[in-house]
XYZ file of C-alpha atoms in Angstrom:
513
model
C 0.000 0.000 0.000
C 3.148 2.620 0.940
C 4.358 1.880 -2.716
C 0.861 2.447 -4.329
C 1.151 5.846 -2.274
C 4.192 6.522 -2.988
C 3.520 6.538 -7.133
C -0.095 8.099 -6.674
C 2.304 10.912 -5.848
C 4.346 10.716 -8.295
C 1.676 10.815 -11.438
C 1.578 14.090 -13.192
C -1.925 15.559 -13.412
C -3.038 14.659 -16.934
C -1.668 10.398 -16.150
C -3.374 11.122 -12.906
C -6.796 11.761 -14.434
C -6.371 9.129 -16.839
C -5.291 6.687 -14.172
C -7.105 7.896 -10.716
C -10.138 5.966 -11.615
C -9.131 2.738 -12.007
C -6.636 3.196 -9.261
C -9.709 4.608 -6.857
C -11.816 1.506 -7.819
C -8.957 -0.984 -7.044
C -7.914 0.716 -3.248
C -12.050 0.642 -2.556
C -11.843 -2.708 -3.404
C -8.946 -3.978 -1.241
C -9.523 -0.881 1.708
C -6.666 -0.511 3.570
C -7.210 -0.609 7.128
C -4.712 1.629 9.612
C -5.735 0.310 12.900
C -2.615 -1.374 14.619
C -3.601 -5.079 15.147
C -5.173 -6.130 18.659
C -3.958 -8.304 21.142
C -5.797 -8.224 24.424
C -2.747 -8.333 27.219
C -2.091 -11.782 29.025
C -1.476 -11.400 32.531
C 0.338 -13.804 34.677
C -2.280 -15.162 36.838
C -1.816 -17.748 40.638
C -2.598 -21.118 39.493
C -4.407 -21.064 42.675
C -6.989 -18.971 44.769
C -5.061 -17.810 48.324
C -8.030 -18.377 50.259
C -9.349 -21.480 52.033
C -11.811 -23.077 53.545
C -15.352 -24.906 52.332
C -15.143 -22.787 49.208
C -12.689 -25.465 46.904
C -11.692 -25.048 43.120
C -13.980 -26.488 40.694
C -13.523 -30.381 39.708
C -14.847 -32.184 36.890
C -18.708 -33.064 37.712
C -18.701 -29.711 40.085
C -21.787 -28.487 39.616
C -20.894 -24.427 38.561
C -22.795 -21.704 38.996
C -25.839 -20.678 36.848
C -27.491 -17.236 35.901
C -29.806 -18.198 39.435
C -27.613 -18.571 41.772
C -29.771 -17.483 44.313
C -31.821 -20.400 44.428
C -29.076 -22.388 45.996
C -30.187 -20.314 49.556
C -33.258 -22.480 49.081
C -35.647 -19.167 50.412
C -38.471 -19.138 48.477
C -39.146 -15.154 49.201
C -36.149 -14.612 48.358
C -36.828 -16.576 44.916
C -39.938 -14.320 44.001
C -38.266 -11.024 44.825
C -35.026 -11.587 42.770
C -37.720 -12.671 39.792
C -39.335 -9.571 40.682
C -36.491 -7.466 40.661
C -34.929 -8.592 37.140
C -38.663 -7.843 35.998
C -39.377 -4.726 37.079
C -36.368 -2.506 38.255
C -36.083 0.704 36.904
C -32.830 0.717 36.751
C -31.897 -2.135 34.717
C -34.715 -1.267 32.526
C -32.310 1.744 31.739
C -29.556 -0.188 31.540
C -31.287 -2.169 29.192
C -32.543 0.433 26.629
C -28.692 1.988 26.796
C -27.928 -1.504 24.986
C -30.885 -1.370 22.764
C -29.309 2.485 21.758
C -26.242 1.341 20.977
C -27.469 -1.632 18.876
C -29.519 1.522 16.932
C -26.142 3.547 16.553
C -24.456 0.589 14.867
C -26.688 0.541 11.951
C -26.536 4.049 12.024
C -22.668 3.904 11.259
C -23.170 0.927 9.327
C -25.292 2.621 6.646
C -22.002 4.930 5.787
C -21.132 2.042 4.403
C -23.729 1.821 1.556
C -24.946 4.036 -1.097
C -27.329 6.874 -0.456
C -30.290 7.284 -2.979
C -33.260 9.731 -2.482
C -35.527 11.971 -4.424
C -36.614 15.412 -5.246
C -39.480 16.861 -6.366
C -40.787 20.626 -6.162
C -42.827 23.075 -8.060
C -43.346 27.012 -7.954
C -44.913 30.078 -9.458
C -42.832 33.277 -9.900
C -43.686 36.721 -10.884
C -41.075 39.050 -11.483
C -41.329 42.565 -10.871
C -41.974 45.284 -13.504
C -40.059 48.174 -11.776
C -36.555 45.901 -11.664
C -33.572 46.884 -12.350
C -32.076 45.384 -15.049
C -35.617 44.162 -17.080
C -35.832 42.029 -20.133
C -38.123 41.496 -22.691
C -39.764 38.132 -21.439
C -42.795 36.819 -19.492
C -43.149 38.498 -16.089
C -45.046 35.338 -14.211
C -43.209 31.455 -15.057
C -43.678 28.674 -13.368
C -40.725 25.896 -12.689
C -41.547 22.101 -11.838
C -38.830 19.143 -10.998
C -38.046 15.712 -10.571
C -34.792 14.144 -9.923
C -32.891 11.348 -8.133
C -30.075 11.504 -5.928
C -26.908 9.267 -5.413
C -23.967 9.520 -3.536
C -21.066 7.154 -2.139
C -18.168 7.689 -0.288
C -16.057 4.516 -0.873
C -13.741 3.381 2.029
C -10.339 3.303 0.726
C -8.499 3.735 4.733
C -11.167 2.298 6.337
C -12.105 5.087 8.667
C -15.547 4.181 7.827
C -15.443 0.361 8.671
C -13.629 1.352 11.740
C -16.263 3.543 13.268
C -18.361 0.903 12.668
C -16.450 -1.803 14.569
C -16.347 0.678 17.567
C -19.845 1.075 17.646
C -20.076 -2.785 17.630
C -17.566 -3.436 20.506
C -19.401 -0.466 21.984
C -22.865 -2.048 21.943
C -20.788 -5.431 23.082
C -19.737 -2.930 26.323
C -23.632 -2.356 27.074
C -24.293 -5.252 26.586
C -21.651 -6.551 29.400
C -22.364 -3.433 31.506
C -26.747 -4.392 31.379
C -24.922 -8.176 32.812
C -22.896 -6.228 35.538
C -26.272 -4.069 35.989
C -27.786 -7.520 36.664
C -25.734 -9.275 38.641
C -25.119 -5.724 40.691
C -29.176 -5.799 41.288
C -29.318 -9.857 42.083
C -26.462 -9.053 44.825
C -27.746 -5.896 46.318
C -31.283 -7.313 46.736
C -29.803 -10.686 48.273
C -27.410 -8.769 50.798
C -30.434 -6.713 52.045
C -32.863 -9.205 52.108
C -30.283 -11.309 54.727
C -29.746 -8.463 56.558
C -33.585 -7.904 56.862
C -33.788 -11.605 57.924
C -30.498 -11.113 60.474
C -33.064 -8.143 61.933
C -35.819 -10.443 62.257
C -33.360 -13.142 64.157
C -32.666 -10.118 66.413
C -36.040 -9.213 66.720
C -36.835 -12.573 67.819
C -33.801 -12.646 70.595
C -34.931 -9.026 71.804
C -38.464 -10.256 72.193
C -37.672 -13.716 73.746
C -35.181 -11.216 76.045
C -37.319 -9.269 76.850
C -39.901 -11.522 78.443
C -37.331 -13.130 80.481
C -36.337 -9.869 82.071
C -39.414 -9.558 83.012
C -39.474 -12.450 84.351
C -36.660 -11.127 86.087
C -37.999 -8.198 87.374
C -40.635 -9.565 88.838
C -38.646 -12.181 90.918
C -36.655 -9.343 92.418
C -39.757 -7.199 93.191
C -40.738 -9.978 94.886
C -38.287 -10.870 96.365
C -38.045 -7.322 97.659
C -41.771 -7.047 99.387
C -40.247 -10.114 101.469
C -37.269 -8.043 102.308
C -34.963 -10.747 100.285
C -32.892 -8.234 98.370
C -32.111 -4.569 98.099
C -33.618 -1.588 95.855
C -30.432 -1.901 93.575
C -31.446 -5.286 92.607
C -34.913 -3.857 91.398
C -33.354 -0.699 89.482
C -30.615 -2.806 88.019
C -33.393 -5.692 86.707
C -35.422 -2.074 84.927
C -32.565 -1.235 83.910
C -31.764 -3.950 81.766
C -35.502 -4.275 80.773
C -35.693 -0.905 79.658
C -32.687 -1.294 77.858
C -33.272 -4.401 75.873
C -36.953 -2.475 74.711
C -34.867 0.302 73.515
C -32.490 -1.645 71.392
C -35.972 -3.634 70.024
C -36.992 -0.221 68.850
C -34.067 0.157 67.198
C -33.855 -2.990 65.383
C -37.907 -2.324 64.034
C -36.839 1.233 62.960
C -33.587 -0.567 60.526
C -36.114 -3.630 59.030
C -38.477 -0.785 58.111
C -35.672 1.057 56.163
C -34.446 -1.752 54.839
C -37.868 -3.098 53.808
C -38.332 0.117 51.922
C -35.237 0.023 50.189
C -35.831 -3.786 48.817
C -39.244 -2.638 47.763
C -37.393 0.064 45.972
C -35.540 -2.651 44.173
C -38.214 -4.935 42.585
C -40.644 -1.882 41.835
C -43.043 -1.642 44.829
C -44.558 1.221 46.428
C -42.586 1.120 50.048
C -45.894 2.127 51.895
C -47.827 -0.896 50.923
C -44.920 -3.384 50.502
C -44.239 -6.001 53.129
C -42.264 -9.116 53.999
C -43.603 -11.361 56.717
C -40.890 -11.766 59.401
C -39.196 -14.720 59.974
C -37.444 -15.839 63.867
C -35.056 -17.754 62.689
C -32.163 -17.835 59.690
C -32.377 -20.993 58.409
C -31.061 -19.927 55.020
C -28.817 -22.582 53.479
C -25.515 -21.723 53.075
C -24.241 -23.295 49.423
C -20.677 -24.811 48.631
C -19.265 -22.445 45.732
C -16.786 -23.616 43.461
C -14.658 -21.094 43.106
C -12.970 -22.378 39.405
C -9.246 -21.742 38.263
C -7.841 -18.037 39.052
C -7.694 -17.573 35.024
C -11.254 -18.307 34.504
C -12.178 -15.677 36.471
C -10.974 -13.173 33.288
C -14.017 -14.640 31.570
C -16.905 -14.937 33.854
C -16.360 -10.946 35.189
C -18.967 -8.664 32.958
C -16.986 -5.638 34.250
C -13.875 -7.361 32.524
C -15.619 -7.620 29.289
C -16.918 -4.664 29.651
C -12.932 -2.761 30.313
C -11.680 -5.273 27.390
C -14.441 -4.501 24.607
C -13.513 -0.153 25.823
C -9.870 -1.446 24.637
C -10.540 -2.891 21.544
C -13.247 0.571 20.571
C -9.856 2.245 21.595
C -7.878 0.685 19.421
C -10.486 1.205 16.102
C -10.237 4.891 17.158
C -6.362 4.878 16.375
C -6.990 3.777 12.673
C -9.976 6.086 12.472
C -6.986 8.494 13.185
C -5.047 7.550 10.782
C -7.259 7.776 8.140
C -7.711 11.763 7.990
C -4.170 11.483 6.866
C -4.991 10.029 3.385
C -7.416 11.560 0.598
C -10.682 10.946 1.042
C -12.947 10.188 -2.152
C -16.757 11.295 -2.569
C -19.018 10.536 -5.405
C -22.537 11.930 -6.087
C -24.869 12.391 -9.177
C -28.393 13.948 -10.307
C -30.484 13.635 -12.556
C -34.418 14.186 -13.809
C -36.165 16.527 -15.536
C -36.804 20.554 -14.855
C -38.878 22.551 -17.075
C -41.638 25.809 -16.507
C -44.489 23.801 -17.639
C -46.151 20.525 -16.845
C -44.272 18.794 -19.966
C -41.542 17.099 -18.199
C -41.616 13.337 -19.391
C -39.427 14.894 -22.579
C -35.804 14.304 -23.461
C -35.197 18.139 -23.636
C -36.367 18.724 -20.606
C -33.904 16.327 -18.385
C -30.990 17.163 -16.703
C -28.180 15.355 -14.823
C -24.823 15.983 -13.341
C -22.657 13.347 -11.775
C -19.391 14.128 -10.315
C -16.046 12.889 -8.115
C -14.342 14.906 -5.080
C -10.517 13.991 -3.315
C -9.776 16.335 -0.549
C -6.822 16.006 1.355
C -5.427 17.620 4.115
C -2.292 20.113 3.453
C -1.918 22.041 6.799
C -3.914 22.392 9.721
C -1.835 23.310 12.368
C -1.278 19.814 13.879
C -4.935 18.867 14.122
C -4.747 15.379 12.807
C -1.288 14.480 14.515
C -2.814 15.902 17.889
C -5.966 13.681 17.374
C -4.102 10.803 16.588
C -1.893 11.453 19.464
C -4.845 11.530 21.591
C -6.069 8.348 20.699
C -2.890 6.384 20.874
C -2.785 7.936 24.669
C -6.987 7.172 25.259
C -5.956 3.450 24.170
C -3.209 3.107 26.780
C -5.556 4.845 29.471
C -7.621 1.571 28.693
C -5.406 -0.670 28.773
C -4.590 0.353 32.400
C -7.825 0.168 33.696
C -8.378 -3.069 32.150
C -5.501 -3.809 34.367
C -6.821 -2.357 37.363
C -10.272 -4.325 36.487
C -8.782 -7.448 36.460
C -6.651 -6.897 39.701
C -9.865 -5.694 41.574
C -11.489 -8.567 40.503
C -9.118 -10.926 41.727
C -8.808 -8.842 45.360
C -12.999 -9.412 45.415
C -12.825 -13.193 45.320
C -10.045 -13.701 47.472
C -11.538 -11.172 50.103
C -15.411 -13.264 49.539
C -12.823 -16.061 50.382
C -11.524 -14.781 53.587
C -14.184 -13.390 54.742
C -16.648 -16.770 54.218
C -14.348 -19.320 55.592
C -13.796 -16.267 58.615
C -17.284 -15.952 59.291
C -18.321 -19.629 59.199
C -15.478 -20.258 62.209
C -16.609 -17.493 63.998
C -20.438 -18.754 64.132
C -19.406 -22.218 65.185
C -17.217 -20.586 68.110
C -20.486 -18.262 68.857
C -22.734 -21.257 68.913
C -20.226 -22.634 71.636
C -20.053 -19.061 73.416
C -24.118 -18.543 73.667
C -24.825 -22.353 74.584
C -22.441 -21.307 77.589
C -23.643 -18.282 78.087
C -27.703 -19.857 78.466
C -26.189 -22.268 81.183
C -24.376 -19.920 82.804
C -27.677 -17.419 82.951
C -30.103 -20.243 83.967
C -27.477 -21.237 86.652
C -27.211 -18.068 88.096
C -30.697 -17.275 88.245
C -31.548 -20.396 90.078
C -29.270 -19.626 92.756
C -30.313 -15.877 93.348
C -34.232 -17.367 93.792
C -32.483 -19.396 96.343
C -30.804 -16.437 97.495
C -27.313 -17.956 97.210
C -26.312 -15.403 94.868
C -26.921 -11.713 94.510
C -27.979 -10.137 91.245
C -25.350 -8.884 90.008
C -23.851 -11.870 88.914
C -27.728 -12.769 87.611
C -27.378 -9.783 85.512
C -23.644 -10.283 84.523
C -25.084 -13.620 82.868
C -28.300 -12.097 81.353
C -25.833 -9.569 79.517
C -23.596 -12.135 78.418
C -26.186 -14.329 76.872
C -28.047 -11.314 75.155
C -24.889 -10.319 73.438
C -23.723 -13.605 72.459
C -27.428 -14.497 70.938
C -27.117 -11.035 69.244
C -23.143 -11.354 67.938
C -23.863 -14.950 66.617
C -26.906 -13.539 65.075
C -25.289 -11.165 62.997
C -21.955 -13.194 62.469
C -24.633 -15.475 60.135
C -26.400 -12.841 58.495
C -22.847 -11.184 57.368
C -21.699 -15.082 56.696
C -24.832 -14.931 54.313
C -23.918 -11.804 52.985
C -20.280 -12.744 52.020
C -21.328 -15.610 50.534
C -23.617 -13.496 48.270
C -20.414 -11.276 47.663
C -18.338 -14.024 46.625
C -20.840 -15.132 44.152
C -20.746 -11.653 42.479
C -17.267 -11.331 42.778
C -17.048 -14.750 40.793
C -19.214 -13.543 38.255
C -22.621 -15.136 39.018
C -22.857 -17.744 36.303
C -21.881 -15.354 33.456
C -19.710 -16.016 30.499
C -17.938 -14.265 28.364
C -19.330 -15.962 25.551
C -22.785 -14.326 26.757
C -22.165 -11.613 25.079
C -23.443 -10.796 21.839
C -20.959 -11.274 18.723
C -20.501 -8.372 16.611
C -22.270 -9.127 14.027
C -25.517 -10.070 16.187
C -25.840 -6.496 17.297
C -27.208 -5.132 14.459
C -30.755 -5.527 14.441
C -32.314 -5.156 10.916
C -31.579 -5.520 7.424
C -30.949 -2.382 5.463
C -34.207 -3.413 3.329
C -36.546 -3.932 6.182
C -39.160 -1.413 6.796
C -41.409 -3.154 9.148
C -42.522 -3.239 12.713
C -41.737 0.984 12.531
C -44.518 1.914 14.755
C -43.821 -0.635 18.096
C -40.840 -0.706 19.805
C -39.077 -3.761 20.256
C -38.675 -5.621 23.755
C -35.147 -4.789 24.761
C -35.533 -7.051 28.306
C -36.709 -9.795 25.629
C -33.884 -8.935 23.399
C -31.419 -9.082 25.954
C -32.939 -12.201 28.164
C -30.218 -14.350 26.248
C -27.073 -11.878 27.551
């Protein structure tokens, strides 16, 4: 291509004329294209993931993870608001229709690509005036009518044109990976909340149960003060901790009301009238992940795909660049019939013009060389937060790793603690209605076993809530291969004129990503 260039120079007008043609029609057929070739970086990845515990690397006949993961909790509520969710959110609706935009601008770029043809037609009635200037001997009314067709082509010689379209391709490829991370960013957030709502109700059980107890309570040591068994303190102390523990319910009723609101934010629900029936217990199950090789991760991560595919557009743009170096080639041409009277359908009356443009530029300040500059430096920008995409990701699923395996030893130890902590209460209490102990050290225990039903409580809901996080940060059963191929994102023909007047379904378009 340099040495076709290089004589294109070289040709002296009149051989250029006689020549340009055939040499325009052989470049359009062979289009040279100036974007440097691609090649996604390899990075050196552990052939193992750092963490440990009950989440192991996926074996042959591991059952991976699918597109609902969240079934493997085995909540049914939890079921029919993720369904809801994915069906009704507002904002993944959006993030939806941003895909179904960028499949539009695709053809939009694409149809640069193709000839233009359209028509013209017009008529009008003129009078001239009698008191003009310069005045001729001639009619002073006429009346002009036309009809023509229009063509025009710009044929890609550098490819500029075929690279714009290829970036709007990877570009709707982007949305198409950012609507999956949209997804999978919804499934998550709705999961985490709705554990935590459940971890409330667990605590709302405790404070309740508690709170009965200390009653209980109280009413042994009023008792046991109208015999003159124990002292005042022992009555304000018992309030005390009654009054407390009804406080801290209060507390716990205001959060699952916020947070009850915010999940019926999520699947599309007006928060006044939305409700989920408490539950005393988590009894959620808590699934066996398989976590896969370290290098798979690079392919199940949406937000990787997403980073790569803002690369590759990056790397179109250079050749796009390069292009407004080279001449670029237009062709157009006209033709009908124009006459002042109704008599057009007559040889004498056509008219037509067809017609070639190069322009090339000579100087302009540094404009192209700064844009292609630019580009070359947008590209690299890319390419280093691919970089930091694909290190974040790995730092998610080995801290989903720590944290799981972390939380799952500290329940079992807090099972141990409150189990203690019950005996130790029930013991104590015995032995002040005996009067063999005082109550303080009733209280002491009472304390202890509130807080270590509470901590054990919450250690599960967060266990729950990591385990959630380490599914997202391992991709949620996405694949790369999800994603739409370039081709697939264009979504009509260039002939096809129906279904113009109804939208299409973009969640039904996109159910397959």
């Amino acid at each position: 291509m340099k040495q076709i260039l290089s004589h294109f120079r070289t040709l002296s007008p009149r051989r250029l004329t006689a020549r340009g043609g055939l040499l325009l029609c052989l470049t359009a057929l062979s289009a040279c294209d100036l974007a440097p070739a691609y090649n996604p970086p390899h990075y050196v990845v552990p052939v193992s993931w750092h963490g440990q515990g009950l989440f192991k690397d996926a074996a042959p006949g591991t059952i991976a993870l699918k597109p609902d993961w969240w079934t493997l909790f085995g909540d049914t509520t939890l079921n029919g608001l993720e369904q809801q969710a994915l069906a009704g959110n507002a904002d993944l609706q959006a993030a939806a229709e941003r895909f179904s935009q960028s499949r539009a601008i695709v053809m939009e770029a694409r149809s640069e690509l193709l000839p233009h043809f359209g028509m013209a037609f017009g008529a009008s009635d003129n009078k001239s005036s009698t008191d003009r200037l310069f005045r001729f001997k001639g009619p002073i009314t006429a009346t002009d009518e036309f009809y023509s067709g229009l063509a025009s082509w710009e044929p890609d010689i550098w490819s500029g044109i075929r690279n714009r379209v290829r970036v709007q391709k990877y570009y709707a490829q982007e949305q198409a990976a950012d609507y999956a991370a949209a997804r999978l960013s919804l499934q998550a957030e709705l999961a985490t909340d709705y554990f935590a709502l459940r971890g409330l109700d667990a605590q709302h059980a405790i404070y309740t149960q508690s709170i009965a107890y200390y009653q209980q309570a109280l009413h042994v040591t009023q008792t046991r003060l109208d015999n003159q068994d124990a002292t005042g303190i022992d009555v304000a102390r018992a309030q005390n901790q009654l009054y407390m523990t009804q406080a801290h319910l209060l507390d716990v009723q205001a959060q699952r009301e916020v947070l009850e609101h915010g999940i019926a934010v999520l699947v599309n629900e007006q928060p006044s009238t939305f409700h989920i029936a408490p539950a005393d217990d988590l009894t959620n199950i808590e699934p066996i992940v398989p976590t896969g090789l370290p290098s798979e991760l690079l392919e199940r991560r949406p937000d990787i795909a997403s980073a790569e595919r803002r690369m590759a557009q990056a790397n179109r743009a250079i050749g796009i660049a390069r292009a407004a170096f080279y001449p670029h080639v237009f062709f157009s041409a006209n033709g009908g019939f124009d006459s002042n009277g109704f008599n057009l359908a007559n040889l004498a009356n056509s008219m037509w013009s067809y017609g070639a443009s190069v322009s090339m530029p000579l100087f302009e300040g540094g404009l192209r060389r700064a844009q292609l500059q630019h580009s070359w430096s947008v590209y690299r920008e890319t390419l280093d937060n691919y970089r930091k995409t694909v290190l974040s990701a790995f730092g998610d699923v080995e801290n989903g790793l720590s944290l799981t395996n972390r939380l799952r030893a500290e329940s079992e130890r807090l099972a141990q603690g409150v189990a203690t902590a019950q005996k130790a209460q029930t013991l104590t209490m015995t032995l002040y209605k005996g009067g063999a102990d005082n109550y303080l050290d009733a209280l002491i225990a009472q304390v202890n076993t509130l807080d270590a039903r509470i901590d054990r409580v919450q250690v599960q809901a967060r266990a729950l809530q990591s385990t959630v996080g380490l599914i997202r940060a391992l991709g949620g059963g996405w694949r790369q291969n999800d994603l739409p191929t370039p081709d697939a994102t264009m979504t009509f023909g260039v002939m096809q004129y129906s279904g113009l007047q109804t939208p299409k379904d973009t969640l039904q378009q996109l159910s397959k990503y």
